Amino acid sequence: MKFVILTGMSGAGKSTAIKMMEDIGYYCVDNLPIALLEKFVELSSLQENAELQKVAVGIDIRNGQALEEIRDVLARIKKKKVHYEILFLDAEDSVLVKRYKETRRNHPLSGGDRVDKGIEEERKRLAFLKESADYIIDTSQLLTRELKAELDKIFVQNQDYKNLFITILSFGFKYGIPADSDLVFDVRFLPNPFYIPELGSHTGLDQDVKDFVLEHPVTKEFLVKCMDMLQFLLPHYITEGKHRLVIAIGCTGGAHRSVAIAEYISARLEELGYHTTVNHRDIALEQAHWETKSEYQKGEP
């Protein structure tokens, strides 16, 4: 039997994940009382319950003080040779607060206090489950389809899963360095397609600009060194418990070199089994600037 305990922060997407687990063939029970968990596992393990060979149980802060009993329950389940995995969904506090405000719901632990106080208390109570988790998914920047893709990787494709979500962020230095950057690479030393007439109005998403940037010898050398460093760093970040990493790639305006490099690095990291999301922060600003400049040169209002 494949037995998954789905838990995590309120507002991180557990209800959505439960529905997705049902779609991939799991029998799902949400908010099961802790007192019933051991008996439920025993019944699910019976050979005649063939339809219960893939089970996901949602357990979270709604269990109240009984949540503390899950340590002993899981220990007894383990002694009975029942293998289980824990999937923990998380998100940044600011994202959780925003989601609660948008839905106008109260946090289960906030009472009459502020939502962030409830979130703080919930983190303390769920810390032991997060530490024991086999899989941690940070949904702060994930679209619904991206969450589904991650669940498919783990529970359908059975891929080796790395508990690290990486955002590759291109930006323009003239608009400022992203405040949430963990690693910043300055690629302003690379040849700039902006000054090539037939390329200036294009972006690093266009193949002609990509070819111009990526085929240059100094770019190739930089990417070899960059990927070598990332392949060294990322496993150590995972070992130290880091679950979200923002790699910022900056050029002057954030539309050409940084975009092409960000796309390349994302593709290579995906090949290595990491989950990446690409965000081109300033590309729209640069395109708008280029269009305004072109209209001015044409004498248009």
PDB file of C-alpha atoms in Angstrom:
ATOM      1  CA  MET A   1       0.000   0.000   0.000  1.00  0.00           C
ATOM      2  CA  LYS A   2       1.147   3.508  -0.828  1.00  0.00           C
ATOM      3  CA  PHE A   3       0.198   5.709   2.095  1.00  0.00           C
ATOM      4  CA  VAL A   4       0.691   9.488   1.983  1.00  0.00           C
ATOM      5  CA  ILE A   5       0.072  11.966   4.780  1.00  0.00           C
ATOM      6  CA  LEU A   6      -0.693  15.326   3.217  1.00  0.00           C
ATOM      7  CA  THR A   7      -0.159  18.205   5.621  1.00  0.00           C
ATOM      8  CA  GLY A   8       1.164  21.737   5.747  1.00  0.00           C
ATOM      9  CA  MET A   9       0.268  25.345   6.336  1.00  0.00           C
ATOM     10  CA  SER A  10      -3.321  26.529   6.106  1.00  0.00           C
ATOM     11  CA  GLY A  11      -3.687  28.386   2.828  1.00  0.00           C
ATOM     12  CA  ALA A  12      -0.764  26.603   1.147  1.00  0.00           C
ATOM     13  CA  GLY A  13      -3.020  24.575  -1.154  1.00  0.00           C
ATOM     14  CA  LYS A  14      -3.786  21.324   0.673  1.00  0.00           C
ATOM     15  CA  SER A  15      -7.401  21.155  -0.508  1.00  0.00           C
ATOM     16  CA  THR A  16      -6.265  21.617  -4.098  1.00  0.00           C
ATOM     17  CA  ALA A  17      -3.570  18.966  -3.651  1.00  0.00           C
ATOM     18  CA  ILE A  18      -6.079  16.499  -2.199  1.00  0.00           C
ATOM     19  CA  LYS A  19      -8.236  16.850  -5.326  1.00  0.00           C
ATOM     20  CA  MET A  20      -5.176  16.357  -7.516  1.00  0.00           C
ATOM     21  CA  MET A  21      -4.220  13.207  -5.600  1.00  0.00           C
ATOM     22  CA  GLU A  22      -7.724  11.859  -6.259  1.00  0.00           C
ATOM     23  CA  ASP A  23      -7.242  12.565  -9.961  1.00  0.00           C
ATOM     24  CA  ILE A  24      -4.098  10.425 -10.056  1.00  0.00           C
ATOM     25  CA  GLY A  25      -5.812   7.465  -8.404  1.00  0.00           C
ATOM     26  CA  TYR A  26      -5.448   7.963  -4.646  1.00  0.00           C
ATOM     27  CA  TYR A  27      -8.285   7.324  -2.215  1.00  0.00           C
ATOM     28  CA  CYS A  28      -8.305  10.564  -0.252  1.00  0.00           C
ATOM     29  CA  VAL A  29      -9.637  11.479   3.176  1.00  0.00           C
ATOM     30  CA  ASP A  30      -9.267  15.049   4.356  1.00  0.00           C
ATOM     31  CA  ASN A  31      -9.136  16.196   7.989  1.00  0.00           C
ATOM     32  CA  LEU A  32      -9.205  12.681   9.419  1.00  0.00           C
ATOM     33  CA  PRO A  33      -9.207  12.738  13.254  1.00  0.00           C
ATOM     34  CA  ILE A  34      -5.852  11.584  14.616  1.00  0.00           C
ATOM     35  CA  ALA A  35      -7.599   9.039  16.845  1.00  0.00           C
ATOM     36  CA  LEU A  36      -8.906   7.241  13.743  1.00  0.00           C
ATOM     37  CA  LEU A  37      -5.677   7.288  11.720  1.00  0.00           C
ATOM     38  CA  GLU A  38      -4.179   4.040  13.013  1.00  0.00           C
ATOM     39  CA  LYS A  39      -7.416   2.095  12.558  1.00  0.00           C
ATOM     40  CA  PHE A  40      -7.886   3.564   9.082  1.00  0.00           C
ATOM     41  CA  VAL A  41      -4.402   2.387   8.092  1.00  0.00           C
ATOM     42  CA  GLU A  42      -5.132  -1.111   9.385  1.00  0.00           C
ATOM     43  CA  LEU A  43      -8.336  -1.351   7.352  1.00  0.00           C
ATOM     44  CA  SER A  44      -6.634   0.049   4.258  1.00  0.00           C
ATOM     45  CA  SER A  45      -3.855  -2.543   4.554  1.00  0.00           C
ATOM     46  CA  LEU A  46      -6.215  -5.504   4.305  1.00  0.00           C
ATOM     47  CA  GLN A  47      -5.726  -7.457   1.095  1.00  0.00           C
ATOM     48  CA  GLU A  48      -9.428  -7.424   0.245  1.00  0.00           C
ATOM     49  CA  ASN A  49      -9.382  -3.608   0.126  1.00  0.00           C
ATOM     50  CA  ALA A  50      -7.751  -3.514  -3.294  1.00  0.00           C
ATOM     51  CA  GLU A  51      -9.244  -0.093  -3.997  1.00  0.00           C
ATOM     52  CA  LEU A  52      -7.370   1.292  -0.981  1.00  0.00           C
ATOM     53  CA  GLN A  53      -3.872   0.445  -2.123  1.00  0.00           C
ATOM     54  CA  LYS A  54      -3.093   4.113  -2.764  1.00  0.00           C
ATOM     55  CA  VAL A  55      -4.270   6.329   0.074  1.00  0.00           C
ATOM     56  CA  ALA A  56      -3.724   9.984   0.934  1.00  0.00           C
ATOM     57  CA  VAL A  57      -4.863  11.407   4.259  1.00  0.00           C
ATOM     58  CA  GLY A  58      -5.078  15.130   4.923  1.00  0.00           C
ATOM     59  CA  ILE A  59      -4.038  16.056   8.458  1.00  0.00           C
ATOM     60  CA  ASP A  60      -3.440  19.599   9.615  1.00  0.00           C
ATOM     61  CA  ILE A  61      -3.940  22.169  12.343  1.00  0.00           C
ATOM     62  CA  ARG A  62      -7.710  21.588  12.325  1.00  0.00           C
ATOM     63  CA  ASN A  63      -7.049  18.552  14.544  1.00  0.00           C
ATOM     64  CA  GLY A  64      -6.288  20.993  17.348  1.00  0.00           C
ATOM     65  CA  GLN A  65      -4.361  19.720  20.363  1.00  0.00           C
ATOM     66  CA  ALA A  66      -4.794  16.141  19.104  1.00  0.00           C
ATOM     67  CA  LEU A  67      -2.192  16.907  16.435  1.00  0.00           C
ATOM     68  CA  GLU A  68       0.527  16.312  19.027  1.00  0.00           C
ATOM     69  CA  GLU A  69      -0.604  12.670  19.282  1.00  0.00           C
ATOM     70  CA  ILE A  70       0.403  11.965  15.686  1.00  0.00           C
ATOM     71  CA  ARG A  71       4.019  11.329  16.713  1.00  0.00           C
ATOM     72  CA  ASP A  72       3.009   8.257  18.723  1.00  0.00           C
ATOM     73  CA  VAL A  73       0.472   7.145  16.111  1.00  0.00           C
ATOM     74  CA  LEU A  74       3.052   7.269  13.327  1.00  0.00           C
ATOM     75  CA  ALA A  75       5.566   5.402  15.490  1.00  0.00           C
ATOM     76  CA  ARG A  76       3.057   2.586  16.022  1.00  0.00           C
ATOM     77  CA  ILE A  77       2.210   2.509  12.308  1.00  0.00           C
ATOM     78  CA  LYS A  78       5.913   2.222  11.476  1.00  0.00           C
ATOM     79  CA  LYS A  79       6.322  -0.697  13.888  1.00  0.00           C
ATOM     80  CA  LYS A  80       3.588  -2.503  11.960  1.00  0.00           C
ATOM     81  CA  LYS A  81       5.794  -2.293   8.848  1.00  0.00           C
ATOM     82  CA  VAL A  82       3.442   0.122   7.089  1.00  0.00           C
ATOM     83  CA  HIS A  83       5.464   2.479   4.916  1.00  0.00           C
ATOM     84  CA  TYR A  84       4.214   6.040   4.737  1.00  0.00           C
ATOM     85  CA  GLU A  85       5.425   9.297   3.226  1.00  0.00           C
ATOM     86  CA  ILE A  86       4.748  12.829   4.402  1.00  0.00           C
ATOM     87  CA  LEU A  87       4.043  15.600   1.896  1.00  0.00           C
ATOM     88  CA  PHE A  88       4.223  19.073   3.434  1.00  0.00           C
ATOM     89  CA  LEU A  89       2.842  22.096   1.570  1.00  0.00           C
ATOM     90  CA  ASP A  90       4.284  25.445   2.575  1.00  0.00           C
ATOM     91  CA  ALA A  91       4.258  29.067   1.433  1.00  0.00           C
ATOM     92  CA  GLU A  92       5.791  32.342   2.525  1.00  0.00           C
ATOM     93  CA  ASP A  93       3.992  34.134   5.354  1.00  0.00           C
ATOM     94  CA  SER A  94       3.277  37.174   3.180  1.00  0.00           C
ATOM     95  CA  VAL A  95       1.674  34.942   0.547  1.00  0.00           C
ATOM     96  CA  LEU A  96      -0.468  33.157   3.130  1.00  0.00           C
ATOM     97  CA  VAL A  97      -1.669  36.475   4.558  1.00  0.00           C
ATOM     98  CA  LYS A  98      -2.550  37.702   1.073  1.00  0.00           C
ATOM     99  CA  ARG A  99      -4.496  34.534   0.300  1.00  0.00           C
ATOM    100  CA  TYR A 100      -6.492  34.815   3.520  1.00  0.00           C
ATOM    101  CA  LYS A 101      -7.313  38.440   2.810  1.00  0.00           C
ATOM    102  CA  GLU A 102      -8.453  37.614  -0.717  1.00  0.00           C
ATOM    103  CA  THR A 103     -10.766  34.825   0.482  1.00  0.00           C
ATOM    104  CA  ARG A 104     -11.895  36.803   3.577  1.00  0.00           C
ATOM    105  CA  ARG A 105     -11.532  33.686   5.704  1.00  0.00           C
ATOM    106  CA  ASN A 106     -10.253  33.535   9.268  1.00  0.00           C
ATOM    107  CA  HIS A 107      -7.112  31.604  10.059  1.00  0.00           C
ATOM    108  CA  PRO A 108      -7.993  28.631  12.320  1.00  0.00           C
ATOM    109  CA  LEU A 109      -5.585  29.847  15.017  1.00  0.00           C
ATOM    110  CA  SER A 110      -5.990  33.611  14.725  1.00  0.00           C
ATOM    111  CA  GLY A 111      -9.274  33.899  16.605  1.00  0.00           C
ATOM    112  CA  GLY A 112      -9.891  37.601  16.973  1.00  0.00           C
ATOM    113  CA  ASP A 113      -6.220  38.400  16.443  1.00  0.00           C
ATOM    114  CA  ARG A 114      -4.353  39.181  13.215  1.00  0.00           C
ATOM    115  CA  VAL A 115      -3.850  36.488  10.578  1.00  0.00           C
ATOM    116  CA  ASP A 116      -0.055  36.657  10.815  1.00  0.00           C
ATOM    117  CA  LYS A 117      -0.218  35.742  14.506  1.00  0.00           C
ATOM    118  CA  GLY A 118      -2.191  32.620  13.640  1.00  0.00           C
ATOM    119  CA  ILE A 119       0.332  31.721  10.944  1.00  0.00           C
ATOM    120  CA  GLU A 120       3.212  32.152  13.391  1.00  0.00           C
ATOM    121  CA  GLU A 121       1.569  29.833  15.908  1.00  0.00           C
ATOM    122  CA  GLU A 122       0.724  27.282  13.224  1.00  0.00           C
ATOM    123  CA  ARG A 123       4.364  27.144  12.074  1.00  0.00           C
ATOM    124  CA  LYS A 124       5.443  26.305  15.614  1.00  0.00           C
ATOM    125  CA  ARG A 125       2.895  23.500  15.941  1.00  0.00           C
ATOM    126  CA  LEU A 126       3.656  21.978  12.531  1.00  0.00           C
ATOM    127  CA  ALA A 127       7.453  22.293  12.738  1.00  0.00           C
ATOM    128  CA  PHE A 128       7.937  18.631  13.714  1.00  0.00           C
ATOM    129  CA  LEU A 129       5.921  17.443  10.708  1.00  0.00           C
ATOM    130  CA  LYS A 130       7.904  19.634   8.320  1.00  0.00           C
ATOM    131  CA  GLU A 131      11.152  18.282   9.749  1.00  0.00           C
ATOM    132  CA  SER A 132       9.914  14.725   9.157  1.00  0.00           C
ATOM    133  CA  ALA A 133       8.531  15.391   5.675  1.00  0.00           C
ATOM    134  CA  ASP A 134       9.732  13.351   2.711  1.00  0.00           C
ATOM    135  CA  TYR A 135       8.569  16.045   0.283  1.00  0.00           C
ATOM    136  CA  ILE A 136       8.198  19.772   0.844  1.00  0.00           C
ATOM    137  CA  ILE A 137       6.524  21.877  -1.829  1.00  0.00           C
ATOM    138  CA  ASP A 138       6.605  25.650  -1.545  1.00  0.00           C
ATOM    139  CA  THR A 139       3.519  26.931  -3.359  1.00  0.00           C
ATOM    140  CA  SER A 140       4.345  30.642  -2.967  1.00  0.00           C
ATOM    141  CA  GLN A 141       5.029  31.134  -6.668  1.00  0.00           C
ATOM    142  CA  LEU A 142       3.345  28.031  -8.105  1.00  0.00           C
ATOM    143  CA  LEU A 143       0.463  28.033 -10.520  1.00  0.00           C
ATOM    144  CA  THR A 144      -2.123  25.268 -10.097  1.00  0.00           C
ATOM    145  CA  ARG A 145      -0.804  23.419 -13.152  1.00  0.00           C
ATOM    146  CA  GLU A 146       2.750  23.639 -11.754  1.00  0.00           C
ATOM    147  CA  LEU A 147       1.634  22.096  -8.456  1.00  0.00           C
ATOM    148  CA  LYS A 148      -0.018  19.287 -10.407  1.00  0.00           C
ATOM    149  CA  ALA A 149       3.193  18.747 -12.364  1.00  0.00           C
ATOM    150  CA  GLU A 150       5.157  18.431  -9.111  1.00  0.00           C
ATOM    151  CA  LEU A 151       2.706  15.897  -7.676  1.00  0.00           C
ATOM    152  CA  ASP A 152       2.899  13.920 -10.923  1.00  0.00           C
ATOM    153  CA  LYS A 153       6.695  13.830 -10.688  1.00  0.00           C
ATOM    154  CA  ILE A 154       6.572  12.450  -7.158  1.00  0.00           C
ATOM    155  CA  PHE A 155       3.574  10.102  -7.145  1.00  0.00           C
ATOM    156  CA  VAL A 156       3.130   9.109 -10.802  1.00  0.00           C
ATOM    157  CA  GLN A 157       6.545   9.272 -12.429  1.00  0.00           C
ATOM    158  CA  ASN A 158       8.331   8.351  -9.164  1.00  0.00           C
ATOM    159  CA  GLN A 159      11.178  10.703  -9.983  1.00  0.00           C
ATOM    160  CA  ASP A 160      13.974  11.421  -7.545  1.00  0.00           C
ATOM    161  CA  TYR A 161      12.586  14.542  -5.911  1.00  0.00           C
ATOM    162  CA  LYS A 162      14.660  17.455  -4.693  1.00  0.00           C
ATOM    163  CA  ASN A 163      12.967  19.598  -2.039  1.00  0.00           C
ATOM    164  CA  LEU A 164      14.126  22.868  -3.574  1.00  0.00           C
ATOM    165  CA  PHE A 165      12.069  25.262  -5.681  1.00  0.00           C
ATOM    166  CA  ILE A 166      14.201  27.552  -7.795  1.00  0.00           C
ATOM    167  CA  THR A 167      13.063  30.816  -9.327  1.00  0.00           C
ATOM    168  CA  ILE A 168      15.266  32.069 -12.149  1.00  0.00           C
ATOM    169  CA  LEU A 169      14.635  35.801 -12.303  1.00  0.00           C
ATOM    170  CA  SER A 170      15.905  38.057 -15.088  1.00  0.00           C
ATOM    171  CA  PHE A 171      16.042  41.774 -14.326  1.00  0.00           C
ATOM    172  CA  GLY A 172      17.524  45.092 -15.397  1.00  0.00           C
ATOM    173  CA  PHE A 173      20.017  46.789 -13.104  1.00  0.00           C
ATOM    174  CA  LYS A 174      18.566  50.174 -14.008  1.00  0.00           C
ATOM    175  CA  TYR A 175      15.328  49.071 -12.300  1.00  0.00           C
ATOM    176  CA  GLY A 176      17.089  47.797  -9.175  1.00  0.00           C
ATOM    177  CA  ILE A 177      18.270  44.430  -7.875  1.00  0.00           C
ATOM    178  CA  PRO A 178      15.361  42.172  -6.753  1.00  0.00           C
ATOM    179  CA  ALA A 179      15.077  42.317  -2.974  1.00  0.00           C
ATOM    180  CA  ASP A 180      14.427  38.579  -2.578  1.00  0.00           C
ATOM    181  CA  SER A 181      17.487  37.435  -4.542  1.00  0.00           C
ATOM    182  CA  ASP A 182      19.654  34.706  -3.008  1.00  0.00           C
ATOM    183  CA  LEU A 183      22.212  34.633  -5.823  1.00  0.00           C
ATOM    184  CA  VAL A 184      22.840  37.493  -8.260  1.00  0.00           C
ATOM    185  CA  PHE A 185      24.745  37.129 -11.532  1.00  0.00           C
ATOM    186  CA  ASP A 186      25.705  40.278 -13.432  1.00  0.00           C
ATOM    187  CA  VAL A 187      25.872  39.483 -17.171  1.00  0.00           C
ATOM    188  CA  ARG A 188      26.467  43.044 -18.377  1.00  0.00           C
ATOM    189  CA  PHE A 189      29.943  41.937 -19.508  1.00  0.00           C
ATOM    190  CA  LEU A 190      28.391  39.895 -22.337  1.00  0.00           C
ATOM    191  CA  PRO A 191      27.963  41.352 -25.861  1.00  0.00           C
ATOM    192  CA  ASN A 192      24.771  43.428 -25.938  1.00  0.00           C
ATOM    193  CA  PRO A 193      22.276  42.727 -28.765  1.00  0.00           C
ATOM    194  CA  PHE A 194      20.522  45.996 -27.938  1.00  0.00           C
ATOM    195  CA  TYR A 195      23.016  47.804 -30.177  1.00  0.00           C
ATOM    196  CA  ILE A 196      22.402  45.516 -33.145  1.00  0.00           C
ATOM    197  CA  PRO A 197      19.682  47.270 -35.257  1.00  0.00           C
ATOM    198  CA  GLU A 198      17.854  44.091 -36.242  1.00  0.00           C
ATOM    199  CA  LEU A 199      17.948  42.730 -32.670  1.00  0.00           C
ATOM    200  CA  GLY A 200      17.367  45.753 -30.449  1.00  0.00           C
ATOM    201  CA  SER A 201      13.576  45.613 -30.588  1.00  0.00           C
ATOM    202  CA  HIS A 202      13.566  41.866 -29.885  1.00  0.00           C
ATOM    203  CA  THR A 203      14.043  40.121 -26.529  1.00  0.00           C
ATOM    204  CA  GLY A 204      15.964  37.200 -25.124  1.00  0.00           C
ATOM    205  CA  LEU A 205      12.902  35.039 -25.758  1.00  0.00           C
ATOM    206  CA  ASP A 206      13.437  35.400 -29.520  1.00  0.00           C
ATOM    207  CA  GLN A 207      15.668  32.829 -31.158  1.00  0.00           C
ATOM    208  CA  ASP A 208      17.826  35.369 -33.012  1.00  0.00           C
ATOM    209  CA  VAL A 209      18.699  37.138 -29.742  1.00  0.00           C
ATOM    210  CA  LYS A 210      19.304  33.818 -27.973  1.00  0.00           C
ATOM    211  CA  ASP A 211      21.692  32.747 -30.716  1.00  0.00           C
ATOM    212  CA  PHE A 212      23.547  36.063 -30.566  1.00  0.00           C
ATOM    213  CA  VAL A 213      24.017  35.826 -26.792  1.00  0.00           C
ATOM    214  CA  LEU A 214      24.545  32.108 -26.289  1.00  0.00           C
ATOM    215  CA  GLU A 215      26.845  31.449 -29.232  1.00  0.00           C
ATOM    216  CA  HIS A 216      29.440  34.003 -28.154  1.00  0.00           C
ATOM    217  CA  PRO A 217      32.607  32.314 -26.779  1.00  0.00           C
ATOM    218  CA  VAL A 218      32.648  34.332 -23.557  1.00  0.00           C
ATOM    219  CA  THR A 219      29.014  33.350 -22.889  1.00  0.00           C
ATOM    220  CA  LYS A 220      29.791  29.672 -23.348  1.00  0.00           C
ATOM    221  CA  GLU A 221      32.695  29.908 -20.915  1.00  0.00           C
ATOM    222  CA  PHE A 222      30.570  31.785 -18.379  1.00  0.00           C
ATOM    223  CA  LEU A 223      27.752  29.215 -18.555  1.00  0.00           C
ATOM    224  CA  VAL A 224      30.135  26.315 -17.993  1.00  0.00           C
ATOM    225  CA  LYS A 225      31.509  27.996 -14.863  1.00  0.00           C
ATOM    226  CA  CYS A 226      28.061  29.110 -13.694  1.00  0.00           C
ATOM    227  CA  MET A 227      26.491  25.660 -14.032  1.00  0.00           C
ATOM    228  CA  ASP A 228      29.480  24.067 -12.349  1.00  0.00           C
ATOM    229  CA  MET A 229      29.008  26.369  -9.356  1.00  0.00           C
ATOM    230  CA  LEU A 230      25.235  25.771  -9.188  1.00  0.00           C
ATOM    231  CA  GLN A 231      25.673  22.008  -9.329  1.00  0.00           C
ATOM    232  CA  PHE A 232      28.025  22.348  -6.360  1.00  0.00           C
ATOM    233  CA  LEU A 233      25.814  24.738  -4.366  1.00  0.00           C
ATOM    234  CA  LEU A 234      22.307  23.343  -4.807  1.00  0.00           C
ATOM    235  CA  PRO A 235      22.785  19.985  -3.027  1.00  0.00           C
ATOM    236  CA  HIS A 236      24.294  21.860  -0.083  1.00  0.00           C
ATOM    237  CA  TYR A 237      21.322  24.228   0.056  1.00  0.00           C
ATOM    238  CA  ILE A 238      19.034  21.184   0.176  1.00  0.00           C
ATOM    239  CA  THR A 239      21.116  19.557   2.917  1.00  0.00           C
ATOM    240  CA  GLU A 240      20.860  22.718   5.002  1.00  0.00           C
ATOM    241  CA  GLY A 241      17.071  22.690   4.668  1.00  0.00           C
ATOM    242  CA  LYS A 242      16.585  25.513   2.174  1.00  0.00           C
ATOM    243  CA  HIS A 243      13.397  24.964   0.169  1.00  0.00           C
ATOM    244  CA  ARG A 244      13.227  28.062  -2.029  1.00  0.00           C
ATOM    245  CA  LEU A 245      16.022  29.775  -3.952  1.00  0.00           C
ATOM    246  CA  VAL A 246      15.909  32.865  -6.134  1.00  0.00           C
ATOM    247  CA  ILE A 247      18.674  33.131  -8.730  1.00  0.00           C
ATOM    248  CA  ALA A 248      18.667  36.617 -10.251  1.00  0.00           C
ATOM    249  CA  ILE A 249      20.325  37.259 -13.623  1.00  0.00           C
ATOM    250  CA  GLY A 250      20.826  40.939 -14.401  1.00  0.00           C
ATOM    251  CA  CYS A 251      21.783  42.953 -17.451  1.00  0.00           C
ATOM    252  CA  THR A 252      21.282  46.653 -18.159  1.00  0.00           C
ATOM    253  CA  GLY A 253      17.594  46.691 -19.077  1.00  0.00           C
ATOM    254  CA  GLY A 254      16.501  43.137 -18.370  1.00  0.00           C
ATOM    255  CA  ALA A 255      15.246  42.261 -21.852  1.00  0.00           C
ATOM    256  CA  HIS A 256      18.090  40.655 -23.805  1.00  0.00           C
ATOM    257  CA  ARG A 257      21.133  39.056 -22.191  1.00  0.00           C
ATOM    258  CA  SER A 258      19.618  38.310 -18.773  1.00  0.00           C
ATOM    259  CA  VAL A 259      16.507  36.789 -20.367  1.00  0.00           C
ATOM    260  CA  ALA A 260      18.482  34.479 -22.660  1.00  0.00           C
ATOM    261  CA  ILE A 261      20.777  33.380 -19.829  1.00  0.00           C
ATOM    262  CA  ALA A 262      17.859  32.811 -17.424  1.00  0.00           C
ATOM    263  CA  GLU A 263      16.084  30.603 -19.968  1.00  0.00           C
ATOM    264  CA  TYR A 264      19.246  28.591 -20.563  1.00  0.00           C
ATOM    265  CA  ILE A 265      20.002  28.041 -16.862  1.00  0.00           C
ATOM    266  CA  SER A 266      16.403  27.038 -16.178  1.00  0.00           C
ATOM    267  CA  ALA A 267      16.460  24.433 -18.938  1.00  0.00           C
ATOM    268  CA  ARG A 268      19.751  22.937 -17.716  1.00  0.00           C
ATOM    269  CA  LEU A 269      18.571  22.751 -14.090  1.00  0.00           C
ATOM    270  CA  GLU A 270      15.337  21.064 -15.176  1.00  0.00           C
ATOM    271  CA  GLU A 271      17.451  18.446 -16.977  1.00  0.00           C
ATOM    272  CA  LEU A 272      19.244  17.851 -13.662  1.00  0.00           C
ATOM    273  CA  GLY A 273      15.918  17.174 -11.927  1.00  0.00           C
ATOM    274  CA  TYR A 274      15.316  20.509 -10.209  1.00  0.00           C
ATOM    275  CA  HIS A 275      12.009  22.354 -10.331  1.00  0.00           C
ATOM    276  CA  THR A 276      12.432  25.837 -11.760  1.00  0.00           C
ATOM    277  CA  THR A 277      10.156  28.756 -12.496  1.00  0.00           C
ATOM    278  CA  VAL A 278      11.326  31.526 -14.822  1.00  0.00           C
ATOM    279  CA  ASN A 279      10.244  35.118 -14.266  1.00  0.00           C
ATOM    280  CA  HIS A 280      11.344  37.974 -16.531  1.00  0.00           C
ATOM    281  CA  ARG A 281      10.671  40.937 -14.273  1.00  0.00           C
ATOM    282  CA  ASP A 282      11.540  43.890 -16.502  1.00  0.00           C
ATOM    283  CA  ILE A 283      11.027  42.629 -20.029  1.00  0.00           C
ATOM    284  CA  ALA A 284       7.654  44.384 -20.390  1.00  0.00           C
ATOM    285  CA  LEU A 285       9.114  47.669 -19.152  1.00  0.00           C
ATOM    286  CA  GLU A 286      11.890  47.528 -21.720  1.00  0.00           C
ATOM    287  CA  GLN A 287       9.522  46.672 -24.557  1.00  0.00           C
ATOM    288  CA  ALA A 288       7.273  49.593 -23.612  1.00  0.00           C
ATOM    289  CA  HIS A 289      10.319  51.876 -23.545  1.00  0.00           C
ATOM    290  CA  TRP A 290      11.403  50.639 -26.980  1.00  0.00           C
ATOM    291  CA  GLU A 291       7.923  51.194 -28.446  1.00  0.00           C
ATOM    292  CA  THR A 292       7.792  54.728 -27.030  1.00  0.00           C
ATOM    293  CA  LYS A 293      11.227  55.474 -28.448  1.00  0.00           C
ATOM    294  CA  SER A 294      10.222  54.152 -31.882  1.00  0.00           C
ATOM    295  CA  GLU A 295       7.064  56.267 -31.948  1.00  0.00           C
ATOM    296  CA  TYR A 296       9.064  59.349 -30.999  1.00  0.00           C
ATOM    297  CA  GLN A 297      11.574  58.740 -33.766  1.00  0.00           C
ATOM    298  CA  LYS A 298       8.716  58.404 -36.258  1.00  0.00           C
ATOM    299  CA  GLY A 299       7.274  61.700 -35.064  1.00  0.00           C
ATOM    300  CA  GLU A 300       4.098  59.998 -33.835  1.00  0.00           C
ATOM    301  CA  PRO A 301       2.267  61.482 -30.840  1.00  0.00           C
TER     302      PRO A 301
END
